[in-house]
C-alpha cells in the first residue's frame, strides 16, 4: 500500500495524474522494485498455505531479482545525480547519492543474510521483512511531499524505523522476547542513516560521486 501510494502519481497511475514521459530505465526500475513487493506477498502466502517446497524454489529464483535490483538501483542513483536531482531539504545531489546507495547496501546485506539463514525460518522471515522495510522510505517520502517539504528525509526514515519497532513489539507480545534477527537488523538500519549523512559530506565520498557520475 505504501509503495503504491508513494508512486501512484508518477508511475502506477502516471497517465492519469503526472503524465510524465518516463525514460525506459525509470519504467524498468519501477517494474523491478515493485516485483520485489509482489514476490514478498506471494512468498508469505505460500508459507501460510504450507507450500514450502514452492516457496523455496521461488526463493532461489528471487536471488536473480535481488541482483537485478542492485544493478538497477545503483544505476538510478547515478542518473539522479547526472540530472541534478535532490529532494527538498536534502543535501546537494552528489552528497544525496549516498542515501539511495545506502538503501541498496542495507537491503542487500539483510536479504543476503536472509538467504543465508533460509533454513532458520524465524530468522529468515524477520530479515526479509526488515530488508524490505529499509527500501520503503523513497515511497514514504513521496507521500510526505504531498503535505510538506520540511524534514521529509528524517520523517521518511523515521517512519520506517517506527514500523520496525512495531514489528519488534508484536514479536515481544506474542513470544515474550524480541528475536535477535530483529534487534541486529533494525540496529543496522538505524545506525546506517546518520552514518550515510556523515559519509555524504566527506571529501572521499564527494570525489567518488563526481568520478562515478562523470559530473
mmCIF file with all atom_site columns, C-alpha atoms in Angstrom:
data_model
loop_
_atom_site.group_PDB
_atom_site.id
_atom_site.type_symbol
_atom_site.label_atom_id
_atom_site.label_alt_id
_atom_site.label_comp_id
_atom_site.label_asym_id
_atom_site.label_entity_id
_atom_site.label_seq_id
_atom_site.pdbx_PDB_ins_code
_atom_site.Cartn_x
_atom_site.Cartn_y
_atom_site.Cartn_z
_atom_site.occupancy
_atom_site.B_iso_or_equiv
_atom_site.pdbx_formal_charge
_atom_site.auth_seq_id
_atom_site.auth_comp_id
_atom_site.auth_asym_id
_atom_site.auth_atom_id
_atom_site.pdbx_PDB_model_num
ATOM 1   C CA . UNK A 1 1   ? 0.000  0.000   0.000   1.00 0.00 ? 1   UNK A CA 1
ATOM 2   C CA . UNK A 1 2   ? 2.826  2.399   0.852   1.00 0.00 ? 2   UNK A CA 1
ATOM 3   C CA . UNK A 1 3   ? 4.664  1.661   -2.399  1.00 0.00 ? 3   UNK A CA 1
ATOM 4   C CA . UNK A 1 4   ? 1.504  2.109   -4.466  1.00 0.00 ? 4   UNK A CA 1
ATOM 5   C CA . UNK A 1 5   ? 0.537  5.337   -2.698  1.00 0.00 ? 5   UNK A CA 1
ATOM 6   C CA . UNK A 1 6   ? 4.028  6.787   -2.981  1.00 0.00 ? 6   UNK A CA 1
ATOM 7   C CA . UNK A 1 7   ? 4.494  6.076   -6.669  1.00 0.00 ? 7   UNK A CA 1
ATOM 8   C CA . UNK A 1 8   ? 0.869  6.237   -7.844  1.00 0.00 ? 8   UNK A CA 1
ATOM 9   C CA . UNK A 1 9   ? 1.039  9.741   -9.319  1.00 0.00 ? 9   UNK A CA 1
ATOM 10  C CA . UNK A 1 10  ? 4.374  9.344   -11.100 1.00 0.00 ? 10  UNK A CA 1
ATOM 11  C CA . UNK A 1 11  ? 4.392  5.643   -12.016 1.00 0.00 ? 11  UNK A CA 1
ATOM 12  C CA . UNK A 1 12  ? 1.426  3.335   -11.384 1.00 0.00 ? 12  UNK A CA 1
ATOM 13  C CA . UNK A 1 13  ? -1.219 5.910   -12.356 1.00 0.00 ? 13  UNK A CA 1
ATOM 14  C CA . UNK A 1 14  ? 1.083  8.238   -14.266 1.00 0.00 ? 14  UNK A CA 1
ATOM 15  C CA . UNK A 1 15  ? -1.213 8.501   -17.360 1.00 0.00 ? 15  UNK A CA 1
ATOM 16  C CA . UNK A 1 16  ? -3.997 9.885   -15.130 1.00 0.00 ? 16  UNK A CA 1
ATOM 17  C CA . UNK A 1 17  ? -2.009 12.243  -12.877 1.00 0.00 ? 17  UNK A CA 1
ATOM 18  C CA . UNK A 1 18  ? 1.573  13.424  -13.509 1.00 0.00 ? 18  UNK A CA 1
ATOM 19  C CA . UNK A 1 19  ? 1.555  12.329  -17.179 1.00 0.00 ? 19  UNK A CA 1
ATOM 20  C CA . UNK A 1 20  ? 5.325  12.258  -17.267 1.00 0.00 ? 20  UNK A CA 1
ATOM 21  C CA . UNK A 1 21  ? 7.244  10.933  -20.226 1.00 0.00 ? 21  UNK A CA 1
ATOM 22  C CA . UNK A 1 22  ? 9.226  8.346   -18.283 1.00 0.00 ? 22  UNK A CA 1
ATOM 23  C CA . UNK A 1 23  ? 12.530 7.044   -19.711 1.00 0.00 ? 23  UNK A CA 1
ATOM 24  C CA . UNK A 1 24  ? 12.689 3.278   -20.199 1.00 0.00 ? 24  UNK A CA 1
ATOM 25  C CA . UNK A 1 25  ? 15.158 2.932   -17.323 1.00 0.00 ? 25  UNK A CA 1
ATOM 26  C CA . UNK A 1 26  ? 12.699 4.575   -14.924 1.00 0.00 ? 26  UNK A CA 1
ATOM 27  C CA . UNK A 1 27  ? 9.888  2.275   -16.036 1.00 0.00 ? 27  UNK A CA 1
ATOM 28  C CA . UNK A 1 28  ? 12.161 -0.762  -15.728 1.00 0.00 ? 28  UNK A CA 1
ATOM 29  C CA . UNK A 1 29  ? 13.239 0.386   -12.257 1.00 0.00 ? 29  UNK A CA 1
ATOM 30  C CA . UNK A 1 30  ? 9.596  0.666   -11.183 1.00 0.00 ? 30  UNK A CA 1
ATOM 31  C CA . UNK A 1 31  ? 8.761  -2.792  -12.507 1.00 0.00 ? 31  UNK A CA 1
ATOM 32  C CA . UNK A 1 32  ? 11.793 -4.451  -10.911 1.00 0.00 ? 32  UNK A CA 1
ATOM 33  C CA . UNK A 1 33  ? 11.341 -2.941  -7.445  1.00 0.00 ? 33  UNK A CA 1
ATOM 34  C CA . UNK A 1 34  ? 7.557  -3.444  -7.498  1.00 0.00 ? 34  UNK A CA 1
ATOM 35  C CA . UNK A 1 35  ? 8.178  -7.083  -8.392  1.00 0.00 ? 35  UNK A CA 1
ATOM 36  C CA . UNK A 1 36  ? 10.039 -7.492  -5.102  1.00 0.00 ? 36  UNK A CA 1
ATOM 37  C CA . UNK A 1 37  ? 6.989  -6.354  -3.117  1.00 0.00 ? 37  UNK A CA 1
ATOM 38  C CA . UNK A 1 38  ? 4.737  -8.693  -5.102  1.00 0.00 ? 38  UNK A CA 1
ATOM 39  C CA . UNK A 1 39  ? 7.206  -11.539 -4.552  1.00 0.00 ? 39  UNK A CA 1
ATOM 40  C CA . UNK A 1 40  ? 7.286  -10.900 -0.797  1.00 0.00 ? 40  UNK A CA 1
ATOM 41  C CA . UNK A 1 41  ? 3.486  -11.148 -0.620  1.00 0.00 ? 41  UNK A CA 1
ATOM 42  C CA . UNK A 1 42  ? 3.456  -14.326 -2.726  1.00 0.00 ? 42  UNK A CA 1
ATOM 43  C CA . UNK A 1 43  ? 6.160  -15.936 -0.593  1.00 0.00 ? 43  UNK A CA 1
ATOM 44  C CA . UNK A 1 44  ? 4.272  -15.161 2.610   1.00 0.00 ? 44  UNK A CA 1
ATOM 45  C CA . UNK A 1 45  ? 1.090  -16.579 1.090   1.00 0.00 ? 45  UNK A CA 1
ATOM 46  C CA . UNK A 1 46  ? 2.895  -19.762 0.067   1.00 0.00 ? 46  UNK A CA 1
ATOM 47  C CA . UNK A 1 47  ? 4.096  -20.314 3.631   1.00 0.00 ? 47  UNK A CA 1
ATOM 48  C CA . UNK A 1 48  ? 0.609  -19.612 5.007   1.00 0.00 ? 48  UNK A CA 1
ATOM 49  C CA . UNK A 1 49  ? -0.799 -22.263 2.667   1.00 0.00 ? 49  UNK A CA 1
ATOM 50  C CA . UNK A 1 50  ? 2.034  -24.652 3.664   1.00 0.00 ? 50  UNK A CA 1
ATOM 51  C CA . UNK A 1 51  ? 3.508  -24.793 0.151   1.00 0.00 ? 51  UNK A CA 1
ATOM 52  C CA . UNK A 1 52  ? 7.042  -24.751 1.485   1.00 0.00 ? 52  UNK A CA 1
ATOM 53  C CA . UNK A 1 53  ? 8.622  -26.508 -1.500  1.00 0.00 ? 53  UNK A CA 1
ATOM 54  C CA . UNK A 1 54  ? 7.277  -23.936 -3.955  1.00 0.00 ? 54  UNK A CA 1
ATOM 55  C CA . UNK A 1 55  ? 8.357  -21.159 -1.576  1.00 0.00 ? 55  UNK A CA 1
ATOM 56  C CA . UNK A 1 56  ? 11.922 -22.463 -1.552  1.00 0.00 ? 56  UNK A CA 1
ATOM 57  C CA . UNK A 1 57  ? 12.100 -22.879 -5.330  1.00 0.00 ? 57  UNK A CA 1
ATOM 58  C CA . UNK A 1 58  ? 10.797 -19.357 -5.848  1.00 0.00 ? 58  UNK A CA 1
ATOM 59  C CA . UNK A 1 59  ? 13.282 -18.142 -3.245  1.00 0.00 ? 59  UNK A CA 1
ATOM 60  C CA . UNK A 1 60  ? 16.205 -19.349 -5.346  1.00 0.00 ? 60  UNK A CA 1
ATOM 61  C CA . UNK A 1 61  ? 14.759 -17.559 -8.369  1.00 0.00 ? 61  UNK A CA 1
ATOM 62  C CA . UNK A 1 62  ? 14.454 -14.403 -6.236  1.00 0.00 ? 62  UNK A CA 1
ATOM 63  C CA . UNK A 1 63  ? 18.254 -14.203 -5.996  1.00 0.00 ? 63  UNK A CA 1
ATOM 64  C CA . UNK A 1 64  ? 18.314 -13.099 -9.639  1.00 0.00 ? 64  UNK A CA 1
ATOM 65  C CA . UNK A 1 65  ? 15.763 -10.396 -8.838  1.00 0.00 ? 65  UNK A CA 1
ATOM 66  C CA . UNK A 1 66  ? 17.893 -9.097  -5.951  1.00 0.00 ? 66  UNK A CA 1
ATOM 67  C CA . UNK A 1 67  ? 20.956 -8.890  -8.207  1.00 0.00 ? 67  UNK A CA 1
ATOM 68  C CA . UNK A 1 68  ? 18.878 -7.012  -10.780 1.00 0.00 ? 68  UNK A CA 1
ATOM 69  C CA . UNK A 1 69  ? 17.619 -4.629  -8.086  1.00 0.00 ? 69  UNK A CA 1
ATOM 70  C CA . UNK A 1 70  ? 21.205 -3.866  -7.065  1.00 0.00 ? 70  UNK A CA 1
ATOM 71  C CA . UNK A 1 71  ? 22.276 -3.032  -10.621 1.00 0.00 ? 71  UNK A CA 1
ATOM 72  C CA . UNK A 1 72  ? 19.173 -1.008  -11.467 1.00 0.00 ? 72  UNK A CA 1
ATOM 73  C CA . UNK A 1 73  ? 19.134 0.774   -8.107  1.00 0.00 ? 73  UNK A CA 1
ATOM 74  C CA . UNK A 1 74  ? 22.763 1.882   -8.364  1.00 0.00 ? 74  UNK A CA 1
ATOM 75  C CA . UNK A 1 75  ? 22.272 2.956   -11.985 1.00 0.00 ? 75  UNK A CA 1
ATOM 76  C CA . UNK A 1 76  ? 19.270 5.064   -10.961 1.00 0.00 ? 76  UNK A CA 1
ATOM 77  C CA . UNK A 1 77  ? 21.315 6.680   -8.179  1.00 0.00 ? 77  UNK A CA 1
ATOM 78  C CA . UNK A 1 78  ? 23.963 7.707   -10.702 1.00 0.00 ? 78  UNK A CA 1
ATOM 79  C CA . UNK A 1 79  ? 21.371 9.001   -13.186 1.00 0.00 ? 79  UNK A CA 1
ATOM 80  C CA . UNK A 1 80  ? 19.694 11.053  -10.467 1.00 0.00 ? 80  UNK A CA 1
ATOM 81  C CA . UNK A 1 81  ? 22.941 12.901  -9.799  1.00 0.00 ? 81  UNK A CA 1
ATOM 82  C CA . UNK A 1 82  ? 23.539 13.409  -13.505 1.00 0.00 ? 82  UNK A CA 1
ATOM 83  C CA . UNK A 1 83  ? 20.190 15.151  -13.846 1.00 0.00 ? 83  UNK A CA 1
ATOM 84  C CA . UNK A 1 84  ? 20.811 17.188  -10.696 1.00 0.00 ? 84  UNK A CA 1
ATOM 85  C CA . UNK A 1 85  ? 18.074 15.609  -8.592  1.00 0.00 ? 85  UNK A CA 1
ATOM 86  C CA . UNK A 1 86  ? 17.882 16.158  -4.858  1.00 0.00 ? 86  UNK A CA 1
ATOM 87  C CA . UNK A 1 87  ? 14.608 16.211  -2.866  1.00 0.00 ? 87  UNK A CA 1
ATOM 88  C CA . UNK A 1 88  ? 13.509 19.342  -0.981  1.00 0.00 ? 88  UNK A CA 1
ATOM 89  C CA . UNK A 1 89  ? 15.502 19.807  2.193   1.00 0.00 ? 89  UNK A CA 1
ATOM 90  C CA . UNK A 1 90  ? 18.111 17.213  1.179   1.00 0.00 ? 90  UNK A CA 1
ATOM 91  C CA . UNK A 1 91  ? 21.836 17.795  0.601   1.00 0.00 ? 91  UNK A CA 1
ATOM 92  C CA . UNK A 1 92  ? 23.115 18.601  -2.925  1.00 0.00 ? 92  UNK A CA 1
ATOM 93  C CA . UNK A 1 93  ? 22.903 15.750  -5.489  1.00 0.00 ? 93  UNK A CA 1
ATOM 94  C CA . UNK A 1 94  ? 26.435 14.386  -5.068  1.00 0.00 ? 94  UNK A CA 1
ATOM 95  C CA . UNK A 1 95  ? 26.062 14.216  -1.298  1.00 0.00 ? 95  UNK A CA 1
ATOM 96  C CA . UNK A 1 96  ? 22.487 12.927  -1.507  1.00 0.00 ? 96  UNK A CA 1
ATOM 97  C CA . UNK A 1 97  ? 23.567 9.992   -3.686  1.00 0.00 ? 97  UNK A CA 1
ATOM 98  C CA . UNK A 1 98  ? 24.821 8.285   -0.511  1.00 0.00 ? 98  UNK A CA 1
ATOM 99  C CA . UNK A 1 99  ? 21.181 7.892   0.613   1.00 0.00 ? 99  UNK A CA 1
ATOM 100 C CA . UNK A 1 100 ? 19.913 5.633   -2.227  1.00 0.00 ? 100 UNK A CA 1
ATOM 101 C CA . UNK A 1 101 ? 23.269 3.836   -2.359  1.00 0.00 ? 101 UNK A CA 1
ATOM 102 C CA . UNK A 1 102 ? 22.895 3.182   1.370   1.00 0.00 ? 102 UNK A CA 1
ATOM 103 C CA . UNK A 1 103 ? 19.376 1.853   0.772   1.00 0.00 ? 103 UNK A CA 1
ATOM 104 C CA . UNK A 1 104 ? 20.747 -0.685  -1.686  1.00 0.00 ? 104 UNK A CA 1
ATOM 105 C CA . UNK A 1 105 ? 23.575 -1.698  0.665   1.00 0.00 ? 105 UNK A CA 1
ATOM 106 C CA . UNK A 1 106 ? 21.278 -2.200  3.664   1.00 0.00 ? 106 UNK A CA 1
ATOM 107 C CA . UNK A 1 107 ? 18.758 -4.110  1.534   1.00 0.00 ? 107 UNK A CA 1
ATOM 108 C CA . UNK A 1 108 ? 21.483 -6.309  0.018   1.00 0.00 ? 108 UNK A CA 1
ATOM 109 C CA . UNK A 1 109 ? 23.080 -7.138  3.370   1.00 0.00 ? 109 UNK A CA 1
ATOM 110 C CA . UNK A 1 110 ? 19.783 -8.034  5.063   1.00 0.00 ? 110 UNK A CA 1
ATOM 111 C CA . UNK A 1 111 ? 18.315 -10.045 2.187   1.00 0.00 ? 111 UNK A CA 1
ATOM 112 C CA . UNK A 1 112 ? 21.684 -11.728 1.670   1.00 0.00 ? 112 UNK A CA 1
ATOM 113 C CA . UNK A 1 113 ? 21.675 -12.797 5.324   1.00 0.00 ? 113 UNK A CA 1
ATOM 114 C CA . UNK A 1 114 ? 18.062 -13.907 4.927   1.00 0.00 ? 114 UNK A CA 1
ATOM 115 C CA . UNK A 1 115 ? 19.065 -16.215 2.080   1.00 0.00 ? 115 UNK A CA 1
ATOM 116 C CA . UNK A 1 116 ? 21.988 -17.477 4.160   1.00 0.00 ? 116 UNK A CA 1
ATOM 117 C CA . UNK A 1 117 ? 19.634 -18.305 7.044   1.00 0.00 ? 117 UNK A CA 1
ATOM 118 C CA . UNK A 1 118 ? 16.876 -19.678 4.800   1.00 0.00 ? 118 UNK A CA 1
ATOM 119 C CA . UNK A 1 119 ? 16.791 -22.911 6.813   1.00 0.00 ? 119 UNK A CA 1
ATOM 120 C CA . UNK A 1 120 ? 16.113 -20.966 10.023  1.00 0.00 ? 120 UNK A CA 1
ATOM 121 C CA . UNK A 1 121 ? 12.612 -19.745 9.276   1.00 0.00 ? 121 UNK A CA 1
ATOM 122 C CA . UNK A 1 122 ? 12.257 -17.441 12.294  1.00 0.00 ? 122 UNK A CA 1
ATOM 123 C CA . UNK A 1 123 ? 15.465 -15.606 11.402  1.00 0.00 ? 123 UNK A CA 1
ATOM 124 C CA . UNK A 1 124 ? 14.855 -15.728 7.652   1.00 0.00 ? 124 UNK A CA 1
ATOM 125 C CA . UNK A 1 125 ? 11.430 -14.093 7.637   1.00 0.00 ? 125 UNK A CA 1
ATOM 126 C CA . UNK A 1 126 ? 12.427 -11.293 10.005  1.00 0.00 ? 126 UNK A CA 1
ATOM 127 C CA . UNK A 1 127 ? 15.481 -10.377 7.960   1.00 0.00 ? 127 UNK A CA 1
ATOM 128 C CA . UNK A 1 128 ? 13.380 -10.354 4.788   1.00 0.00 ? 128 UNK A CA 1
ATOM 129 C CA . UNK A 1 129 ? 10.817 -8.087  6.386   1.00 0.00 ? 129 UNK A CA 1
ATOM 130 C CA . UNK A 1 130 ? 13.306 -5.555  7.759   1.00 0.00 ? 130 UNK A CA 1
ATOM 131 C CA . UNK A 1 131 ? 15.249 -5.609  4.478   1.00 0.00 ? 131 UNK A CA 1
ATOM 132 C CA . UNK A 1 132 ? 12.077 -4.698  2.613   1.00 0.00 ? 132 UNK A CA 1
ATOM 133 C CA . UNK A 1 133 ? 11.096 -2.005  5.113   1.00 0.00 ? 133 UNK A CA 1
ATOM 134 C CA . UNK A 1 134 ? 14.555 -0.498  4.628   1.00 0.00 ? 134 UNK A CA 1
ATOM 135 C CA . UNK A 1 135 ? 13.783 0.398   0.996   1.00 0.00 ? 135 UNK A CA 1
ATOM 136 C CA . UNK A 1 136 ? 10.336 1.891   1.671   1.00 0.00 ? 136 UNK A CA 1
ATOM 137 C CA . UNK A 1 137 ? 11.486 5.460   2.595   1.00 0.00 ? 137 UNK A CA 1
ATOM 138 C CA . UNK A 1 138 ? 11.552 6.625   -1.073  1.00 0.00 ? 138 UNK A CA 1
ATOM 139 C CA . UNK A 1 139 ? 7.838  5.787   -1.329  1.00 0.00 ? 139 UNK A CA 1
ATOM 140 C CA . UNK A 1 140 ? 7.079  7.285   2.086   1.00 0.00 ? 140 UNK A CA 1
ATOM 141 C CA . UNK A 1 141 ? 8.972  10.470  1.181   1.00 0.00 ? 141 UNK A CA 1
ATOM 142 C CA . UNK A 1 142 ? 6.799  10.968  -1.892  1.00 0.00 ? 142 UNK A CA 1
ATOM 143 C CA . UNK A 1 143 ? 3.665  10.672  0.233   1.00 0.00 ? 143 UNK A CA 1
ATOM 144 C CA . UNK A 1 144 ? 5.060  13.219  2.697   1.00 0.00 ? 144 UNK A CA 1
ATOM 145 C CA . UNK A 1 145 ? 5.909  15.637  -0.117  1.00 0.00 ? 145 UNK A CA 1
ATOM 146 C CA . UNK A 1 146 ? 2.192  15.942  -0.827  1.00 0.00 ? 146 UNK A CA 1
ATOM 147 C CA . UNK A 1 147 ? 1.808  17.602  2.570   1.00 0.00 ? 147 UNK A CA 1
ATOM 148 C CA . UNK A 1 148 ? 5.142  19.234  3.436   1.00 0.00 ? 148 UNK A CA 1
ATOM 149 C CA . UNK A 1 149 ? 8.647  19.888  2.162   1.00 0.00 ? 149 UNK A CA 1
ATOM 150 C CA . UNK A 1 150 ? 10.191 20.094  5.624   1.00 0.00 ? 150 UNK A CA 1
ATOM 151 C CA . UNK A 1 151 ? 12.198 17.279  7.210   1.00 0.00 ? 151 UNK A CA 1
ATOM 152 C CA . UNK A 1 152 ? 10.953 14.825  4.571   1.00 0.00 ? 152 UNK A CA 1
ATOM 153 C CA . UNK A 1 153 ? 14.006 12.563  4.781   1.00 0.00 ? 153 UNK A CA 1
ATOM 154 C CA . UNK A 1 154 ? 14.062 12.275  8.600   1.00 0.00 ? 154 UNK A CA 1
ATOM 155 C CA . UNK A 1 155 ? 10.305 11.646  8.602   1.00 0.00 ? 155 UNK A CA 1
ATOM 156 C CA . UNK A 1 156 ? 10.540 9.003   5.860   1.00 0.00 ? 156 UNK A CA 1
ATOM 157 C CA . UNK A 1 157 ? 13.331 7.060   7.544   1.00 0.00 ? 157 UNK A CA 1
ATOM 158 C CA . UNK A 1 158 ? 11.809 7.665   10.965  1.00 0.00 ? 158 UNK A CA 1
ATOM 159 C CA . UNK A 1 159 ? 8.546  6.153   9.733   1.00 0.00 ? 159 UNK A CA 1
ATOM 160 C CA . UNK A 1 160 ? 10.349 3.015   8.576   1.00 0.00 ? 160 UNK A CA 1
ATOM 161 C CA . UNK A 1 161 ? 12.081 2.791   11.945  1.00 0.00 ? 161 UNK A CA 1
ATOM 162 C CA . UNK A 1 162 ? 8.747  3.144   13.801  1.00 0.00 ? 162 UNK A CA 1
ATOM 163 C CA . UNK A 1 163 ? 7.253  0.298   11.739  1.00 0.00 ? 163 UNK A CA 1
ATOM 164 C CA . UNK A 1 164 ? 10.282 -1.844  12.560  1.00 0.00 ? 164 UNK A CA 1
ATOM 165 C CA . UNK A 1 165 ? 9.813  -1.082  16.253  1.00 0.00 ? 165 UNK A CA 1
ATOM 166 C CA . UNK A 1 166 ? 6.168  -2.094  15.844  1.00 0.00 ? 166 UNK A CA 1
ATOM 167 C CA . UNK A 1 167 ? 7.307  -5.446  14.447  1.00 0.00 ? 167 UNK A CA 1
ATOM 168 C CA . UNK A 1 168 ? 9.573  -5.903  17.454  1.00 0.00 ? 168 UNK A CA 1
ATOM 169 C CA . UNK A 1 169 ? 6.724  -5.012  19.809  1.00 0.00 ? 169 UNK A CA 1
ATOM 170 C CA . UNK A 1 170 ? 4.495  -7.555  18.063  1.00 0.00 ? 170 UNK A CA 1
ATOM 171 C CA . UNK A 1 171 ? 7.279  -10.122 18.492  1.00 0.00 ? 171 UNK A CA 1
ATOM 172 C CA . UNK A 1 172 ? 7.519  -9.401  22.199  1.00 0.00 ? 172 UNK A CA 1
ATOM 173 C CA . UNK A 1 173 ? 3.766  -9.524  22.710  1.00 0.00 ? 173 UNK A CA 1
ATOM 174 C CA . UNK A 1 174 ? 3.492  -12.937 21.064  1.00 0.00 ? 174 UNK A CA 1
ATOM 175 C CA . UNK A 1 175 ? 6.729  -14.580 22.207  1.00 0.00 ? 175 UNK A CA 1
ATOM 176 C CA . UNK A 1 176 ? 7.670  -12.597 25.336  1.00 0.00 ? 176 UNK A CA 1
ATOM 177 C CA . UNK A 1 177 ? 11.009 -11.823 23.681  1.00 0.00 ? 177 UNK A CA 1
ATOM 178 C CA . UNK A 1 178 ? 12.335 -9.965  20.670  1.00 0.00 ? 178 UNK A CA 1
ATOM 179 C CA . UNK A 1 179 ? 14.112 -12.192 18.174  1.00 0.00 ? 179 UNK A CA 1
ATOM 180 C CA . UNK A 1 180 ? 17.827 -11.320 17.745  1.00 0.00 ? 180 UNK A CA 1
ATOM 181 C CA . UNK A 1 181 ? 17.297 -11.031 13.986  1.00 0.00 ? 181 UNK A CA 1
ATOM 182 C CA . UNK A 1 182 ? 15.038 -8.050  14.641  1.00 0.00 ? 182 UNK A CA 1
ATOM 183 C CA . UNK A 1 183 ? 17.404 -6.479  17.146  1.00 0.00 ? 183 UNK A CA 1
ATOM 184 C CA . UNK A 1 184 ? 20.501 -6.587  14.947  1.00 0.00 ? 184 UNK A CA 1
ATOM 185 C CA . UNK A 1 185 ? 18.828 -5.810  11.620  1.00 0.00 ? 185 UNK A CA 1
ATOM 186 C CA . UNK A 1 186 ? 16.882 -2.829  12.993  1.00 0.00 ? 186 UNK A CA 1
ATOM 187 C CA . UNK A 1 187 ? 20.019 -1.561  14.745  1.00 0.00 ? 187 UNK A CA 1
ATOM 188 C CA . UNK A 1 188 ? 21.922 -1.910  11.463  1.00 0.00 ? 188 UNK A CA 1
ATOM 189 C CA . UNK A 1 189 ? 19.268 0.142   9.649   1.00 0.00 ? 189 UNK A CA 1
ATOM 190 C CA . UNK A 1 190 ? 19.122 2.790   12.402  1.00 0.00 ? 190 UNK A CA 1
ATOM 191 C CA . UNK A 1 191 ? 22.900 3.278   12.515  1.00 0.00 ? 191 UNK A CA 1
ATOM 192 C CA . UNK A 1 192 ? 23.169 3.378   8.716   1.00 0.00 ? 192 UNK A CA 1
ATOM 193 C CA . UNK A 1 193 ? 21.035 6.521   8.346   1.00 0.00 ? 193 UNK A CA 1
ATOM 194 C CA . UNK A 1 194 ? 23.157 9.050   10.300  1.00 0.00 ? 194 UNK A CA 1
ATOM 195 C CA . UNK A 1 195 ? 26.282 7.274   9.061   1.00 0.00 ? 195 UNK A CA 1
ATOM 196 C CA . UNK A 1 196 ? 25.192 7.914   5.473   1.00 0.00 ? 196 UNK A CA 1
ATOM 197 C CA . UNK A 1 197 ? 24.615 11.582  6.200   1.00 0.00 ? 197 UNK A CA 1
ATOM 198 C CA . UNK A 1 198 ? 28.117 11.856  7.629   1.00 0.00 ? 198 UNK A CA 1
ATOM 199 C CA . UNK A 1 199 ? 29.773 9.966   4.759   1.00 0.00 ? 199 UNK A CA 1
ATOM 200 C CA . UNK A 1 200 ? 27.893 12.031  2.166   1.00 0.00 ? 200 UNK A CA 1
ATOM 201 C CA . UNK A 1 201 ? 29.685 15.172  3.306   1.00 0.00 ? 201 UNK A CA 1
ATOM 202 C CA . UNK A 1 202 ? 33.199 13.754  3.284   1.00 0.00 ? 202 UNK A CA 1
ATOM 203 C CA . UNK A 1 203 ? 35.773 14.626  0.631   1.00 0.00 ? 203 UNK A CA 1
ATOM 204 C CA . UNK A 1 204 ? 36.290 10.938  -0.164  1.00 0.00 ? 204 UNK A CA 1
ATOM 205 C CA . UNK A 1 205 ? 32.595 10.394  -0.930  1.00 0.00 ? 205 UNK A CA 1
ATOM 206 C CA . UNK A 1 206 ? 32.250 13.579  -2.989  1.00 0.00 ? 206 UNK A CA 1
ATOM 207 C CA . UNK A 1 207 ? 35.305 12.626  -5.030  1.00 0.00 ? 207 UNK A CA 1
ATOM 208 C CA . UNK A 1 208 ? 33.833 9.172   -5.619  1.00 0.00 ? 208 UNK A CA 1
ATOM 209 C CA . UNK A 1 209 ? 30.411 10.619  -6.536  1.00 0.00 ? 209 UNK A CA 1
ATOM 210 C CA . UNK A 1 210 ? 31.959 13.037  -9.050  1.00 0.00 ? 210 UNK A CA 1
ATOM 211 C CA . UNK A 1 211 ? 34.035 10.214  -10.531 1.00 0.00 ? 211 UNK A CA 1
ATOM 212 C CA . UNK A 1 212 ? 31.255 7.622   -10.828 1.00 0.00 ? 212 UNK A CA 1
ATOM 213 C CA . UNK A 1 213 ? 28.761 10.085  -12.286 1.00 0.00 ? 213 UNK A CA 1
ATOM 214 C CA . UNK A 1 214 ? 31.206 11.881  -14.564 1.00 0.00 ? 214 UNK A CA 1
ATOM 215 C CA . UNK A 1 215 ? 29.945 15.260  -13.366 1.00 0.00 ? 215 UNK A CA 1
#
